[in-house]
Amino acid sequence: MSRIGKRVLDIPSGVDVSFNNNIILIKNATNKLEINASSNDFDVKVENNKFSIIAKNDLKATAMMHGTINALVKNALLGLTKGCTKQLKIVGVGYKAAVAGDKLTLNLGYSKPVIMQIPEGVKVEAKVPTELSITGYNKEVVGQFAAEVRSKRPPEPYKGKGVMYADEIIQRKVGKTAEGSKGK
């Protein structure tokens, strides 16, 4: 049995959870998320503002999905109540970002700016041109969009230039002119 799958989740007020045809539907007043529990190996209990998922057998694949589905439901509950946020930093001379409508424009040292379509349900703010805040109610979509933005110019280890997560630590390398590489 999965330890994570066994945990009982509290359903916050204003959020409704239902289970029908192997689909867990989680919704609040404005948004809804669906989680596919595609196997018939699970029972879902929703009572007294508590959510729990029960595995019907002890197979390894069932145990893995047991914990995964529980974690997805927890992320959906958090996203629909508090929202999910990813912070990005842009480091480099002339590197910057701008948001106009549903387009994100990144100047990352290429010959042309990189223009990205912001997905539905995601809000991007660039209060400072070198810092991005990506927020939304779906943690998966927010994380995927943040990863796509980062992939346009990943941070490099010599000068640390590029797009990185705000809490990311870049392992720096010394260049060829380091003290240990000089000829004798």
Short mmCIF file of C-alpha atoms in Angstrom, two decimals:
data_model
loop_
_atom_site.label_atom_id
_atom_site.label_comp_id
_atom_site.label_asym_id
_atom_site.label_seq_id
_atom_site.Cartn_x
_atom_site.Cartn_y
_atom_site.Cartn_z
CA MET A 1 0.00 0.00 0.00
CA SER A 2 1.10 3.53 -0.73
CA ARG A 3 1.77 5.82 2.22
CA ILE A 4 0.82 8.90 0.23
CA GLY A 5 -2.25 7.15 -1.15
CA LYS A 6 -3.52 6.38 2.36
CA ARG A 7 -3.62 9.99 3.55
CA VAL A 8 -7.01 11.54 4.04
CA LEU A 9 -7.39 14.99 2.49
CA ASP A 10 -9.54 17.78 3.91
CA ILE A 11 -11.87 19.37 1.38
CA PRO A 12 -11.91 23.16 1.89
CA SER A 13 -15.18 25.05 1.97
CA GLY A 14 -16.34 26.23 -1.42
CA VAL A 15 -14.82 23.21 -3.21
CA ASP A 16 -16.94 20.29 -4.40
CA VAL A 17 -15.48 16.82 -5.08
CA SER A 18 -17.40 14.11 -6.94
CA PHE A 19 -16.53 10.73 -8.47
CA ASN A 20 -18.31 9.32 -11.51
CA ASN A 21 -17.22 6.90 -14.28
CA ASN A 22 -13.57 6.77 -13.08
CA ILE A 23 -13.32 10.59 -13.21
CA ILE A 24 -12.71 12.64 -10.07
CA LEU A 25 -14.24 16.09 -10.61
CA ILE A 26 -13.03 18.89 -8.36
CA LYS A 27 -14.64 22.29 -8.80
CA ASN A 28 -15.14 25.62 -7.11
CA ALA A 29 -17.38 28.52 -8.11
CA THR A 30 -15.30 29.50 -11.16
CA ASN A 31 -13.05 26.61 -12.22
CA LYS A 32 -13.03 22.83 -12.40
CA LEU A 33 -10.39 20.13 -12.74
CA GLU A 34 -10.82 16.51 -13.79
CA ILE A 35 -8.53 13.69 -12.69
CA ASN A 36 -8.75 10.42 -14.56
CA ALA A 37 -8.64 7.43 -12.19
CA SER A 38 -8.88 5.19 -15.26
CA SER A 39 -8.47 1.91 -13.43
CA ASN A 40 -11.23 -0.02 -11.68
CA ASP A 41 -8.77 -0.72 -8.85
CA PHE A 42 -9.87 2.20 -6.66
CA ASP A 43 -12.82 3.28 -4.56
CA VAL A 44 -13.27 6.94 -3.69
CA LYS A 45 -14.88 8.10 -0.45
CA VAL A 46 -16.08 11.67 -0.02
CA GLU A 47 -17.84 12.30 3.28
CA ASN A 48 -17.74 14.91 6.06
CA ASN A 49 -15.48 17.17 3.94
CA LYS A 50 -12.84 14.42 3.80
CA PHE A 51 -11.49 12.76 0.66
CA SER A 52 -9.87 9.33 0.61
CA ILE A 53 -9.03 6.85 -2.09
CA ILE A 54 -8.93 3.13 -1.32
CA ALA A 55 -7.03 0.58 -3.38
CA LYS A 56 -8.91 -2.65 -4.06
CA ASN A 57 -5.79 -4.85 -4.42
CA ASP A 58 -2.10 -4.98 -3.52
CA LEU A 59 -0.55 -4.97 -7.00
CA LYS A 60 2.52 -2.80 -7.52
CA ALA A 61 0.94 -0.79 -10.35
CA THR A 62 -2.13 -0.13 -8.22
CA ALA A 63 0.03 1.07 -5.33
CA MET A 64 1.89 3.48 -7.62
CA MET A 65 -1.29 4.94 -9.05
CA HIS A 66 -2.83 5.09 -5.56
CA GLY A 67 -0.26 7.63 -4.41
CA THR A 68 -0.26 9.48 -7.73
CA ILE A 69 -4.02 10.02 -7.76
CA ASN A 70 -3.98 11.19 -4.14
CA ALA A 71 -1.21 13.69 -4.92
CA LEU A 72 -3.06 14.96 -8.01
CA VAL A 73 -6.21 15.50 -5.94
CA LYS A 74 -4.21 17.34 -3.27
CA ASN A 75 -2.64 19.60 -5.93
CA ALA A 76 -6.08 20.28 -7.42
CA LEU A 77 -7.52 21.20 -4.01
CA LEU A 78 -4.61 23.57 -3.33
CA GLY A 79 -4.82 25.09 -6.81
CA LEU A 80 -8.54 25.77 -6.61
CA THR A 81 -8.28 27.38 -3.17
CA LYS A 82 -4.91 29.18 -3.04
CA GLY A 83 -3.60 28.95 -6.60
CA CYS A 84 -0.17 27.82 -7.81
CA THR A 85 2.78 30.12 -8.55
CA LYS A 86 6.16 29.74 -10.24
CA GLN A 87 8.74 32.52 -10.09
CA LEU A 88 11.35 32.92 -12.85
CA LYS A 89 14.43 35.16 -12.99
CA ILE A 90 16.03 36.36 -16.22
CA VAL A 91 19.78 37.01 -15.94
CA GLY A 92 21.88 38.53 -18.71
CA VAL A 93 22.69 41.86 -20.33
CA GLY A 94 19.70 42.92 -22.41
CA TYR A 95 17.60 39.90 -21.42
CA LYS A 96 14.04 40.87 -20.50
CA ALA A 97 10.39 39.89 -20.68
CA ALA A 98 7.17 41.76 -21.43
CA VAL A 99 3.52 40.71 -21.29
CA ALA A 100 1.00 42.13 -23.74
CA GLY A 101 -2.48 40.59 -23.62
CA ASP A 102 -2.12 36.83 -23.97
CA LYS A 103 1.42 36.97 -25.42
CA LEU A 104 4.73 36.77 -23.57
CA THR A 105 7.66 38.38 -25.37
CA LEU A 106 11.15 37.32 -24.32
CA ASN A 107 14.32 39.07 -25.44
CA LEU A 108 17.01 36.49 -24.73
CA GLY A 109 19.94 37.45 -26.94
CA TYR A 110 18.62 35.86 -30.13
CA SER A 111 18.28 37.82 -33.37
CA LYS A 112 14.50 38.01 -32.88
CA PRO A 113 12.37 38.11 -29.74
CA VAL A 114 10.73 34.86 -28.63
CA ILE A 115 6.94 35.25 -28.54
CA MET A 116 4.94 32.69 -26.56
CA GLN A 117 1.18 32.20 -26.28
CA ILE A 118 0.06 32.20 -22.62
CA PRO A 119 -2.21 29.19 -21.96
CA GLU A 120 -5.80 29.64 -20.85
CA GLY A 121 -6.15 29.77 -17.06
CA VAL A 122 -2.58 31.04 -16.58
CA LYS A 123 -1.69 34.61 -15.62
CA VAL A 124 1.82 35.97 -16.24
CA GLU A 125 3.10 39.14 -14.60
CA ALA A 126 6.37 40.94 -15.27
CA LYS A 127 6.47 43.75 -12.70
CA VAL A 128 10.20 44.00 -13.31
CA PRO A 129 11.43 43.10 -16.83
CA THR A 130 13.81 40.50 -15.38
CA GLU A 131 11.33 38.68 -13.12
CA LEU A 132 8.28 36.66 -14.13
CA SER A 133 5.47 35.41 -11.94
CA ILE A 134 3.35 32.64 -13.46
CA THR A 135 0.12 31.85 -11.57
CA GLY A 136 -2.93 29.70 -12.17
CA TYR A 137 -5.29 27.17 -10.62
CA ASN A 138 -3.87 24.09 -12.41
CA LYS A 139 -0.44 23.20 -11.03
CA GLU A 140 0.39 20.99 -14.02
CA VAL A 141 -0.26 23.74 -16.60
CA VAL A 142 1.59 26.38 -14.55
CA GLY A 143 4.64 24.13 -14.14
CA GLN A 144 4.64 23.10 -17.80
CA PHE A 145 4.47 26.69 -19.04
CA ALA A 146 7.25 27.75 -16.64
CA ALA A 147 9.40 24.88 -17.94
CA GLU A 148 8.72 25.93 -21.56
CA VAL A 149 9.74 29.53 -20.79
CA ARG A 150 12.91 28.29 -19.05
CA SER A 151 13.75 26.03 -22.02
CA LYS A 152 14.03 29.04 -24.37
CA ARG A 153 17.37 29.95 -22.75
CA PRO A 154 18.37 27.60 -19.89
CA PRO A 155 20.96 28.99 -17.47
CA GLU A 156 24.54 28.28 -18.44
CA PRO A 157 27.15 27.32 -15.83
CA TYR A 158 29.95 29.80 -16.69
CA LYS A 159 28.32 33.21 -16.29
CA GLY A 160 24.91 32.09 -15.00
CA LYS A 161 23.04 33.81 -17.85
CA GLY A 162 19.61 32.58 -18.89
CA VAL A 163 16.11 31.96 -17.54
CA MET A 164 15.98 30.16 -14.21
CA TYR A 165 13.56 29.44 -11.39
CA ALA A 166 13.83 31.95 -8.55
CA ASP A 167 14.95 29.29 -6.06
CA GLU A 168 17.23 27.44 -8.50
CA ILE A 169 20.93 27.22 -7.68
CA ILE A 170 23.28 27.09 -10.67
CA GLN A 171 26.45 25.07 -10.19
CA ARG A 172 29.10 27.42 -11.54
CA LYS A 173 32.17 26.24 -13.45
CA VAL A 174 35.52 27.93 -13.86
CA GLY A 175 36.61 28.82 -17.37
CA LYS A 176 39.72 27.80 -19.28
CA THR A 177 41.77 30.58 -17.74
CA ALA A 178 41.40 29.15 -14.26
CA GLU A 179 44.54 28.96 -12.16
CA GLY A 180 44.86 25.19 -12.40
CA SER A 181 44.75 25.04 -16.19
CA LYS A 182 47.70 27.32 -16.96
CA GLY A 183 50.72 25.75 -18.66
CA LYS A 184 53.96 25.18 -16.79
#
